[in-house]
Coordinates of C-alpha atoms in Angstrom, one line a residue:
Chain A
M1 CA 89.0 111.9 140.7
F2 CA 89.5 113.2 137.0
K3 CA 90.7 116.8 138.4
F4 CA 93.8 114.8 140.2
A5 CA 94.4 113.0 137.3
I6 CA 94.6 115.6 135.0
K7 CA 97.2 117.1 137.6
N8 CA 99.1 113.8 138.0
M9 CA 99.5 113.7 133.9
A10 CA 100.3 117.4 134.0
I11 CA 103.4 117.1 135.8
K12 CA 104.6 114.2 133.7
K13 CA 103.6 116.4 130.4
V14 CA 107.1 115.4 128.9
K15 CA 106.8 111.9 129.2
I16 CA 103.3 111.7 128.6
V17 CA 103.6 113.4 125.2
L18 CA 106.6 110.9 124.2
I19 CA 104.3 108.2 125.3
V20 CA 101.3 109.9 123.0
I21 CA 104.1 110.3 120.0
S22 CA 104.9 106.9 120.0
I23 CA 101.4 105.4 120.4
V24 CA 100.4 108.1 117.6
I25 CA 103.2 106.7 115.3
S26 CA 102.7 103.3 115.7
A27 CA 99.0 103.1 115.6
C28 CA 99.0 105.8 112.8
V29 CA 101.3 102.8 110.4
A30 CA 98.7 100.2 111.3
L31 CA 95.8 102.6 110.1
L32 CA 97.3 103.6 107.3
A33 CA 98.4 100.1 105.9
Y34 CA 95.5 98.6 106.3
N35 CA 93.2 101.5 105.2
I36 CA 95.3 101.8 102.1
S37 CA 95.3 98.2 101.2
E38 CA 91.4 98.0 101.2
Q39 CA 91.2 101.0 99.4
V40 CA 93.5 100.1 96.4
D41 CA 91.7 96.6 96.5
D42 CA 88.3 98.4 96.3
G43 CA 89.4 100.7 93.3
F44 CA 90.4 98.2 91.1
K45 CA 87.2 96.1 92.3
S46 CA 85.1 98.6 91.9
T47 CA 85.6 99.4 87.8
A48 CA 83.8 97.1 86.1
A49 CA 84.7 95.6 82.8
Y50 CA 81.3 95.7 80.5
Y51 CA 83.1 95.9 77.3
D52 CA 84.3 92.0 76.8
I53 CA 86.9 93.4 73.8
I54 CA 89.4 96.1 73.6
I55 CA 91.4 96.7 70.7
G56 CA 94.3 98.4 70.1
P57 CA 97.8 98.4 68.7
A58 CA 100.1 95.7 69.5
G59 CA 101.9 95.9 72.7
S60 CA 101.0 95.2 76.5
S61 CA 98.0 93.8 77.2
T62 CA 98.2 95.1 80.6
Q63 CA 99.0 98.8 79.4
L64 CA 96.2 98.6 77.0
A65 CA 93.6 97.4 80.1
M66 CA 95.0 100.2 82.6
N67 CA 95.3 102.6 80.2
T68 CA 91.7 102.3 78.9
M69 CA 90.2 101.2 82.2
F70 CA 91.9 103.1 84.8
F71 CA 93.9 105.7 82.6
T72 CA 97.0 105.0 83.9
D73 CA 100.4 105.1 81.8
K74 CA 100.6 105.6 78.5
P75 CA 98.2 104.5 75.5
L76 CA 100.6 102.1 73.5
G77 CA 100.2 104.1 70.2
T78 CA 97.7 104.6 67.9
I79 CA 95.6 102.4 65.2
S80 CA 93.0 104.1 62.6
Y81 CA 89.6 105.4 63.0
E82 CA 88.4 103.0 59.9
Y83 CA 88.3 100.1 62.6
V84 CA 85.6 101.6 64.8
E85 CA 83.8 102.3 61.3
N86 CA 83.9 99.1 60.4
L87 CA 83.1 97.3 63.8
R88 CA 80.0 99.4 63.3
A89 CA 79.2 98.0 60.8
D90 CA 79.4 94.7 62.1
M91 CA 76.2 93.0 62.7
R92 CA 77.5 90.7 65.5
I93 CA 78.7 93.7 67.9
N94 CA 76.1 95.9 70.1
A95 CA 78.5 98.5 71.0
V96 CA 81.9 100.3 69.6
V97 CA 83.4 103.1 71.5
P98 CA 86.6 105.0 70.5
F99 CA 89.0 106.0 73.1
T100 CA 91.9 108.3 72.7
M101 CA 94.6 110.1 74.9
G102 CA 97.4 112.4 74.5
D103 CA 96.7 115.7 76.0
S104 CA 96.4 116.7 79.4
Y105 CA 95.5 119.6 81.5
N106 CA 97.9 120.7 84.7
G107 CA 98.6 117.0 84.3
A108 CA 95.3 115.7 84.4
K109 CA 94.4 113.3 81.3
I110 CA 92.1 114.1 78.9
V111 CA 90.3 111.5 77.1
G112 CA 88.5 111.3 73.9
T113 CA 85.9 109.3 73.4
E114 CA 81.8 109.2 73.3
P115 CA 79.4 110.5 76.0
V116 CA 78.5 106.2 76.3
F117 CA 81.5 105.9 77.4
L118 CA 80.0 107.7 80.4
E119 CA 76.9 106.0 80.6
G120 CA 76.1 105.0 84.3
R121 CA 78.4 107.7 85.7
A122 CA 75.9 110.4 87.0
L123 CA 76.9 114.3 86.6
S124 CA 76.6 116.1 89.7
D125 CA 76.3 119.5 87.6
G126 CA 76.1 120.6 84.1
E127 CA 75.3 118.1 80.9
M128 CA 77.3 115.3 79.0
F129 CA 79.7 117.3 76.5
D130 CA 78.4 116.8 72.4
E131 CA 79.8 119.5 70.8
R132 CA 83.2 120.0 69.5
F133 CA 85.4 121.4 72.4
E134 CA 83.0 120.7 75.1
C135 CA 84.4 118.9 78.3
V136 CA 83.3 117.1 81.1
L137 CA 85.6 116.7 84.5
G138 CA 85.7 114.2 86.6
S139 CA 84.9 115.4 90.2
A140 CA 88.1 115.4 92.0
V141 CA 89.8 117.8 88.7
A142 CA 86.9 120.1 89.2
K143 CA 87.5 120.2 93.0
K144 CA 91.6 120.6 92.8
Y145 CA 91.4 123.0 90.0
G146 CA 88.8 125.1 91.4
L147 CA 87.0 124.9 87.8
S148 CA 83.2 125.1 87.2
L149 CA 80.9 125.3 84.6
G150 CA 81.5 127.1 81.5
D151 CA 85.4 127.7 82.4
E152 CA 87.8 127.2 79.7
L153 CA 90.8 124.8 79.8
V154 CA 93.7 125.6 77.6
T155 CA 95.0 122.1 77.3
S156 CA 99.0 120.9 76.8
H157 CA 100.1 118.2 74.1
G158 CA 101.3 115.2 76.2
L159 CA 100.1 113.4 79.2
A160 CA 103.1 115.1 81.5
E161 CA 102.7 119.1 82.6
G162 CA 104.8 121.9 80.3
G163 CA 104.0 120.3 77.0
H164 CA 103.0 122.5 74.3
A165 CA 99.7 125.0 74.9
H166 CA 96.9 124.3 73.2
E167 CA 96.0 127.8 73.0
Q168 CA 93.5 128.4 69.8
N169 CA 91.4 125.8 70.8
P170 CA 90.5 125.8 74.7
L171 CA 87.8 123.4 76.1
R172 CA 85.2 124.2 78.0
V173 CA 83.5 123.1 80.4
V174 CA 79.9 122.0 80.4
G175 CA 79.6 119.0 83.0
I176 CA 81.1 117.7 86.4
L177 CA 81.3 113.8 87.0
K178 CA 79.7 112.8 90.6
Q179 CA 82.3 111.8 92.8
T180 CA 82.9 108.0 92.9
N181 CA 86.3 107.4 94.6
T182 CA 87.7 106.1 91.1
S183 CA 90.3 106.6 88.4
Y184 CA 87.1 108.8 86.9
D185 CA 87.5 111.4 89.1
N186 CA 90.8 112.8 88.1
V187 CA 90.3 112.8 84.5
I188 CA 88.7 115.4 81.8
F189 CA 86.7 113.6 79.3
T190 CA 85.4 115.2 76.0
A191 CA 84.7 114.2 72.2
V192 CA 87.2 112.5 69.9
E193 CA 86.7 114.9 67.4
T194 CA 87.5 117.7 70.2
V195 CA 91.1 115.7 70.5
W196 CA 91.4 115.4 66.5
A197 CA 90.2 119.3 66.3
T198 CA 92.4 120.4 69.0
H199 CA 95.4 119.6 67.0
D200 CA 94.9 120.3 63.8
H201 CA 96.4 123.9 63.9
G202 CA 99.2 125.6 62.9
G203 CA 102.9 125.8 64.6
E204 CA 103.1 121.7 63.5
E205 CA 106.6 122.2 63.7
E206 CA 106.7 122.5 67.0
H207 CA 105.7 118.7 67.6
T208 CA 108.4 115.9 67.7
Q209 CA 108.0 113.5 64.6
E210 CA 107.0 110.7 67.8
E211 CA 104.8 113.3 69.3
H212 CA 102.9 114.0 66.3
E213 CA 102.2 110.1 65.4
H214 CA 99.4 109.1 67.4
E215 CA 97.3 112.5 66.9
E216 CA 96.7 112.5 63.1
H217 CA 93.3 112.6 61.7
G218 CA 91.4 109.6 62.3
E219 CA 93.8 108.0 65.1
I220 CA 92.2 106.6 68.1
C221 CA 94.1 104.5 70.8
A222 CA 91.9 101.8 71.7
I223 CA 88.3 100.4 70.7
L224 CA 85.9 99.2 73.6
V225 CA 83.6 96.7 71.8
K226 CA 80.6 95.0 73.3
T227 CA 79.6 91.9 71.1
K228 CA 76.2 90.4 71.2
S229 CA 77.3 86.9 71.9
F230 CA 80.0 84.7 73.3
N231 CA 80.0 83.2 69.9
H232 CA 80.3 86.3 68.4
Y233 CA 82.8 87.6 70.7
N234 CA 85.0 84.7 70.1
A235 CA 84.6 84.9 66.3
V236 CA 85.5 88.8 66.6
K237 CA 88.5 88.3 69.1
T238 CA 89.8 85.6 66.5
E239 CA 89.5 87.8 63.4
Y240 CA 91.2 91.3 64.6
G241 CA 93.5 89.4 66.8
A242 CA 94.8 87.6 63.5
D243 CA 95.8 91.3 62.4
A244 CA 99.5 91.5 63.9
S245 CA 99.5 95.3 64.1
L246 CA 96.5 95.3 66.5
L247 CA 96.4 93.7 70.1
V248 CA 92.8 92.0 71.4
I249 CA 92.3 91.4 74.5
N250 CA 89.5 90.6 76.7
P251 CA 89.8 93.4 79.6
S252 CA 87.9 91.0 82.2
E253 CA 91.0 88.1 81.8
V254 CA 93.4 91.2 81.9
L255 CA 92.1 92.7 85.1
R256 CA 91.8 89.5 86.6
E257 CA 95.5 88.8 85.8
V258 CA 96.3 92.0 87.5
L259 CA 93.9 91.5 90.3
E260 CA 96.0 88.2 91.2
N261 CA 98.9 90.6 91.3
V262 CA 97.0 93.0 93.1
D263 CA 96.1 90.1 95.3
M264 CA 99.1 89.3 95.9
S265 CA 100.4 92.3 96.8
S266 CA 97.7 92.3 99.5
K267 CA 98.4 89.3 100.8
I268 CA 101.8 90.6 101.5
V269 CA 100.5 94.1 102.8
Y270 CA 97.9 92.4 104.8
I271 CA 100.7 89.9 106.7
L272 CA 102.8 93.5 107.0
C273 CA 100.0 95.1 108.6
I274 CA 99.5 92.2 111.3
I275 CA 103.6 92.0 111.7
I276 CA 103.3 96.0 112.6
L277 CA 100.6 95.9 115.0
I278 CA 102.0 92.8 116.5
M279 CA 104.7 95.0 117.1
N280 CA 102.2 98.1 118.1
I281 CA 101.0 95.9 120.5
F282 CA 104.3 95.2 122.2
I283 CA 105.6 98.6 121.8
I284 CA 102.5 100.0 123.0
S285 CA 102.8 97.6 125.9
V286 CA 106.1 98.4 126.7
I287 CA 105.8 101.9 126.5
T288 CA 102.5 101.5 128.9
L289 CA 104.5 99.1 131.6
L290 CA 108.0 101.4 131.6
N291 CA 105.0 103.9 132.4
M292 CA 103.3 101.8 135.3
Y293 CA 107.0 101.5 136.6
D294 CA 107.9 104.8 136.6
S295 CA 104.7 105.2 139.0
K296 CA 105.7 102.7 141.7
K297 CA 107.2 105.1 143.6
E298 CA 104.1 107.2 143.5
I299 CA 101.5 104.0 143.7
S300 CA 103.5 103.3 146.9
L301 CA 103.4 106.6 148.7
M302 CA 99.7 106.5 148.0
R303 CA 99.5 103.2 149.6
L304 CA 101.3 104.1 152.3
I305 CA 99.1 107.3 152.8
G306 CA 96.1 104.7 152.8
I307 CA 94.9 105.4 149.6
G308 CA 93.2 101.9 148.8
M309 CA 94.2 99.8 146.0
S310 CA 90.7 100.0 143.6
K311 CA 90.9 104.1 143.9
I312 CA 95.0 103.7 142.8
N313 CA 93.6 101.3 139.9
M314 CA 91.3 103.6 139.0
L315 CA 93.6 106.4 138.3
Y316 CA 95.8 105.2 136.7
I317 CA 93.7 103.3 134.6
L318 CA 92.0 106.8 134.0
Q319 CA 95.5 108.3 133.2
N320 CA 96.4 105.5 130.6
G321 CA 92.6 105.9 129.5
I322 CA 92.8 109.3 128.7
I323 CA 96.3 109.0 127.0
G324 CA 95.0 105.8 125.1
L325 CA 91.8 107.7 124.4
I326 CA 94.1 110.9 123.0
S327 CA 96.7 108.9 121.6
T328 CA 94.2 106.7 119.6
V329 CA 91.8 109.8 117.9
L330 CA 95.6 111.6 117.1
A331 CA 96.6 108.1 115.0
F332 CA 93.4 108.3 113.4
A333 CA 93.6 112.2 112.5
A334 CA 97.0 111.5 111.8
S335 CA 95.9 108.9 108.9
R336 CA 93.4 110.3 107.6
L337 CA 95.8 113.5 106.7
C338 CA 98.3 111.2 105.6
L339 CA 95.7 109.9 102.6
I340 CA 95.0 112.8 102.0
L341 CA 98.5 114.1 101.6
M342 CA 99.2 110.7 99.6
G343 CA 96.3 111.3 97.6
E344 CA 98.0 112.7 94.6
F345 CA 100.4 110.3 94.5
V346 CA 98.3 107.3 94.3
A347 CA 95.8 108.9 92.5
S348 CA 98.7 108.8 89.3
M349 CA 98.5 105.2 89.7
G350 CA 94.8 105.2 89.0
I351 CA 93.4 105.3 92.4
V352 CA 91.8 107.4 94.5
L353 CA 92.2 107.6 98.0
N354 CA 88.9 108.7 100.1
S355 CA 90.3 110.0 103.5
S356 CA 86.7 109.8 104.9
K357 CA 86.6 106.1 104.0
I358 CA 86.5 103.8 107.8
Y359 CA 86.9 100.6 107.6
P360 CA 85.1 98.5 110.3
L361 CA 88.7 96.6 110.9
E362 CA 89.7 100.1 111.4
L363 CA 87.8 100.8 114.5
A364 CA 88.7 97.6 115.7
I365 CA 92.1 98.5 115.5
M366 CA 91.6 101.6 117.2
A367 CA 89.7 99.8 119.9
L368 CA 92.4 97.6 120.6
I369 CA 95.1 100.0 120.7
F370 CA 93.2 101.8 123.2
T371 CA 92.5 98.5 125.5
I372 CA 96.1 98.0 124.9
S373 CA 96.7 101.2 126.5
V374 CA 94.7 100.5 129.7
I375 CA 95.3 96.5 130.1
P376 CA 98.8 96.7 131.4
T377 CA 97.6 99.2 133.8
V378 CA 95.4 96.6 135.8
V379 CA 97.9 94.3 135.3
C380 CA 100.7 96.1 136.7
T381 CA 98.5 97.2 139.9
L382 CA 96.8 94.1 140.6
N383 CA 100.4 92.8 140.6
M384 CA 101.4 95.9 143.3
S385 CA 98.2 95.3 145.4
R386 CA 99.4 91.9 146.4
K387 CA 102.3 93.3 147.8
D388 CA 102.8 95.5 150.9
G389 CA 103.1 99.3 150.2
L390 CA 106.3 99.4 151.9
S391 CA 108.1 96.8 148.8
D392 CA 108.2 99.7 146.1
Chain B
M1 CA 93.7 102.9 173.2
I2 CA 96.0 100.6 171.3
K3 CA 97.6 97.6 172.8
T4 CA 99.7 94.8 171.5
T5 CA 99.6 91.6 172.9
N6 CA 102.9 88.6 172.1
L7 CA 103.4 91.0 168.4
S8 CA 106.1 88.8 166.5
K9 CA 107.2 90.0 163.0
H10 CA 109.4 87.9 160.6
F11 CA 111.7 89.2 158.1
Q12 CA 112.7 88.1 154.8
N13 CA 116.8 88.4 156.3
E14 CA 115.2 85.2 158.5
T15 CA 115.3 87.5 161.1
A16 CA 112.4 88.2 163.7
I17 CA 111.5 90.9 166.5
D18 CA 109.2 89.9 169.4
Y19 CA 107.7 92.7 171.3
R20 CA 107.1 92.8 175.0
D21 CA 103.2 93.7 175.5
L22 CA 102.2 97.5 174.8
V23 CA 99.6 99.8 175.7
F24 CA 99.3 103.3 174.6
E25 CA 96.3 105.3 176.3
D26 CA 94.4 107.8 174.2
G27 CA 95.5 111.7 174.4
K28 CA 98.8 111.0 175.5
S29 CA 102.0 111.6 173.5
Y30 CA 105.0 108.7 173.4
M31 CA 108.7 108.8 171.9
L32 CA 109.9 105.5 170.8
L33 CA 113.6 105.2 171.4
G34 CA 115.5 103.0 170.5
A35 CA 118.6 101.7 167.8
S36 CA 118.4 101.1 164.2
G37 CA 116.9 97.6 163.4
C38 CA 115.0 97.1 167.0
G39 CA 112.1 97.2 165.7
K40 CA 110.6 100.7 166.0
S41 CA 109.4 101.5 162.7
T42 CA 108.2 98.0 162.2
L43 CA 105.8 98.7 165.1
L44 CA 104.6 101.7 163.5
N45 CA 104.1 100.1 160.4
M46 CA 102.0 97.2 161.7
I47 CA 99.8 99.6 164.2
A48 CA 99.4 101.5 161.1
G49 CA 98.2 97.8 159.1
I50 CA 101.2 98.5 156.5
L51 CA 102.6 95.5 157.7
S52 CA 100.8 92.5 159.1
P53 CA 102.7 90.7 162.1
E54 CA 103.1 86.8 162.0
S55 CA 102.2 86.4 165.7
G56 CA 100.4 88.3 168.2
S57 CA 97.4 90.9 168.2
I58 CA 97.0 94.9 167.8
E59 CA 93.6 96.4 169.2
I60 CA 93.0 99.9 168.6
N61 CA 90.0 101.3 170.4
G62 CA 88.4 97.8 170.6
E63 CA 89.0 96.6 167.0
E64 CA 91.4 93.8 166.7
M65 CA 93.3 95.4 163.6
S66 CA 95.0 91.8 162.8
S67 CA 91.4 90.1 161.3
K68 CA 90.9 93.0 158.9
S69 CA 91.4 92.4 155.5
Q70 CA 94.0 94.8 153.5
K71 CA 91.1 97.4 152.3
E72 CA 89.5 97.7 155.8
K73 CA 93.2 98.5 157.2
D74 CA 93.9 100.7 154.5
K75 CA 90.0 102.4 154.9
F76 CA 91.0 102.4 158.6
R77 CA 94.2 104.1 158.2
I78 CA 92.7 106.6 156.0
N79 CA 90.5 107.8 158.7
K80 CA 91.5 107.1 161.7
I81 CA 95.1 107.3 161.4
G82 CA 97.7 110.3 160.5
Y83 CA 101.2 108.8 159.7
I84 CA 104.0 111.1 159.0
F85 CA 107.0 109.5 157.1
Q86 CA 110.6 110.3 157.7
D87 CA 111.1 110.8 154.0
F88 CA 108.2 112.6 153.5
K89 CA 106.3 110.2 150.9
L90 CA 105.4 113.5 149.2
I91 CA 105.1 114.1 145.3
P92 CA 107.8 116.5 144.6
E93 CA 106.3 117.6 141.4
M94 CA 102.7 118.7 143.0
T95 CA 102.4 121.5 144.6
V96 CA 101.7 121.5 148.8
I97 CA 98.1 121.5 148.6
D98 CA 98.0 119.1 145.9
N99 CA 99.9 116.7 148.2
I100 CA 96.9 117.4 151.1
N101 CA 94.1 117.0 148.5
I102 CA 95.5 113.2 147.3
L103 CA 93.4 112.5 150.4
K104 CA 90.6 113.7 148.4
L105 CA 90.9 110.6 146.4
E106 CA 89.6 108.7 149.3
R107 CA 87.0 111.5 150.4
V108 CA 88.6 112.5 153.4
D109 CA 87.7 116.1 153.9
T110 CA 90.8 118.2 153.7
S111 CA 88.6 121.5 153.8
A112 CA 91.2 122.2 156.9
A113 CA 94.1 122.5 155.2
D114 CA 94.6 126.2 155.2
E115 CA 94.0 126.3 158.8
V116 CA 96.5 123.7 159.2
L117 CA 99.1 125.1 156.8
D118 CA 98.8 128.5 158.9
S119 CA 98.7 126.8 162.3
L120 CA 102.5 125.1 161.0
G121 CA 103.5 128.6 159.0
I122 CA 103.4 127.8 155.8
L123 CA 100.3 128.8 154.5
D124 CA 102.6 131.0 152.0
K125 CA 103.6 128.0 150.3
K126 CA 100.6 126.5 149.6
N127 CA 100.7 126.6 146.2
K128 CA 104.5 125.9 145.7
K129 CA 106.0 123.0 144.3
V130 CA 107.4 120.5 147.0
K131 CA 110.5 120.5 145.0
H132 CA 111.5 124.0 145.9
L133 CA 110.8 123.1 149.8
S134 CA 113.3 123.2 152.4
G135 CA 113.7 119.7 154.3
G136 CA 111.8 121.7 157.5
E137 CA 109.1 122.6 155.2
R138 CA 108.9 119.3 153.6
Q139 CA 108.3 118.0 157.1
R140 CA 106.0 120.4 157.9
V141 CA 103.7 119.5 154.9
A142 CA 103.7 116.2 156.0
I143 CA 102.7 116.9 159.0
A144 CA 99.9 118.5 157.5
R145 CA 98.8 116.1 155.1
A146 CA 98.6 114.0 158.5
I147 CA 96.1 116.0 160.5
V148 CA 94.2 117.4 158.3
K149 CA 92.2 114.7 158.6
K150 CA 91.9 115.1 162.2
P151 CA 92.7 111.7 162.8
D152 CA 92.5 109.8 166.4
I153 CA 96.2 108.3 166.0
I154 CA 99.3 110.2 165.1
L155 CA 102.2 108.1 164.0
A156 CA 105.3 109.6 163.2
D157 CA 108.7 107.4 162.1
E158 CA 111.3 109.8 162.3
P159 CA 110.0 113.1 162.0
T160 CA 113.2 115.1 162.4
G161 CA 115.6 112.6 160.9
N162 CA 116.0 114.6 157.8
L163 CA 116.3 118.0 160.0
N164 CA 118.9 119.8 161.9
F165 CA 118.5 119.6 166.0
A166 CA 117.2 123.4 165.8
I167 CA 114.4 122.6 162.8
G168 CA 113.5 119.4 164.4
E169 CA 113.1 120.5 167.8
A170 CA 110.7 123.0 166.3
V171 CA 109.0 120.5 164.1
I172 CA 108.6 118.1 167.1
K173 CA 107.1 121.3 169.2
Q174 CA 104.6 122.3 166.5
L175 CA 103.8 118.6 166.3
I176 CA 103.0 118.0 170.0
E177 CA 101.1 121.2 169.9
I178 CA 98.9 120.5 167.0
S179 CA 98.4 116.8 168.4
K180 CA 97.3 117.5 171.7
G181 CA 94.0 115.4 172.7
K182 CA 95.1 112.7 170.1
T183 CA 97.6 109.7 170.5
L184 CA 100.5 110.5 168.9
I185 CA 103.4 107.6 168.6
A186 CA 106.8 109.0 167.6
V187 CA 110.3 107.5 166.7
T188 CA 113.2 108.9 167.1
H189 CA 117.0 108.7 167.5
D190 CA 117.3 111.7 169.5
E191 CA 116.7 111.4 173.2
R192 CA 116.4 115.0 174.0
L193 CA 113.6 115.9 172.4
G194 CA 112.0 113.2 174.7
K195 CA 111.5 116.3 177.2
Y196 CA 108.6 117.0 174.9
F197 CA 106.5 113.9 175.3
D198 CA 104.5 112.0 177.7
C199 CA 106.3 109.2 177.7
T200 CA 109.2 107.4 176.3
I201 CA 109.8 104.1 175.7
D202 CA 112.8 102.5 175.0
M203 CA 112.2 100.1 172.1
N204 CA 115.6 97.9 173.1
E205 CA 113.9 96.8 175.8
V206 CA 110.8 96.2 174.6
T207 CA 111.5 93.8 171.8
G208 CA 115.7 92.8 173.1
G209 CA 116.8 93.4 169.1
R210 CA 116.3 90.9 166.2
R211 CA 116.9 87.4 166.7
D212 CA 117.6 84.8 163.7
V213 CA 114.9 82.4 163.1

């Protein structure tokens, strides 16, 4: 029967290829929409806010939080490193981590900070940066540019590609972070002092005044603070918040606001996913029914020569099952290919898409697509079996 | 032996055909003649179990057909009856041999296919697609598919209807030759072919045509 099913499909290859393409496109859209919405949501939620205060120059609180936690967007500007020294001397505070950003390597942002910023994040290779001009790479950066330990990176000024190259002060790779599928995979980490030293060279006339503003010695973009208690948190926040040149935020609060917006977006995406899925069910059912309608003459012929309806049922279930299976597998492969192709675009928003990530509901969607490519066959052949062979 | 008793068939256009009782003996060939609509093809379809009569009975080799379920009728047809259709009922995109091997879906032995195709003079067309064959060749493929399973009964519904007389006559000769020892019932309009059959039945006399119900 399998051999005959294949032969019978082969004589309708153009039609079957078109059916498969139709199912693959609609199923791929459903899988992709669901997977991306889930991964974006996971990406936000997986970045835990350990620090309870972030201090930066006055501006947008969302921009400050997103820049320091997800490395997206540009820094708000710079503040003096003296704030870090003052905070470190403050007995109410547990941890103070400076954060600066302003250079890049082929578009990958370079974060100037301290090793403690990467505490809890494992290295897949090498060690943490310690000396000046040493750096640790995010896993995606290392993979994308084929970088390994000991390689030297000539960074460029600014966060976009094509800035002034810091050829005199290349960074040496001493460590590579383990892949986490978070925004940390896309960034290069080095010491704050390295960022300052990189800019401590001649040729300053090449920089505009605006570009130069945030890179002077002793300037940083933000400070991440962990206080000892809730009372201390309130006191420190109020104290530094009183300074009009500073913006003091609680990253958890800002993240919650962002997540609420993301959550709303997710709900919209879910609704769209459901609509897409319903459309897919309809489209695939119609395609399968039309395919069966085209086969009516053939089924009638088989019935007239004495082939039983159970055999005819099995033959068409087998044929449509093969079409459904091939379409489902191709739709899955196409969705993963799209994830890989879209990865770079989404990475710029601080989210790393993992093409190997499969959600249980995706398997359910694939099972549903397979089922709806077979069920109309059963309905159609059962309907035909109630009539005599001459009716069609 | 095929025996029909008090057969009657109703149609959706509210007409009916009542059949006089008939007996078809084993190993003989019968030609059913008659005007269009007098019930020739309907009789063949009822014998084959494709259509069910409203009343009466059809007994084949002692087995009562009207008491069988559709599944049993299908099984009987695939095993015992070779049916040749006027419009061939072949899948044009498939090859000659694949059109015969379609019977394998019901585990019918088609190992004699080459021998049958050879006897019909179309063995060289075995791997050709049916759509590339002439009308006469297609009819021979339909005959080959009907007889490859060595049925006891061969039913042919206007086997020469789509062919010119010369080709039709050749097909009938081959059909008679290949059906020797079996019961052959063929429907045709062409009285000139009657000489090849053991018996000719005028269906106009058997049914008296259609009547309103």
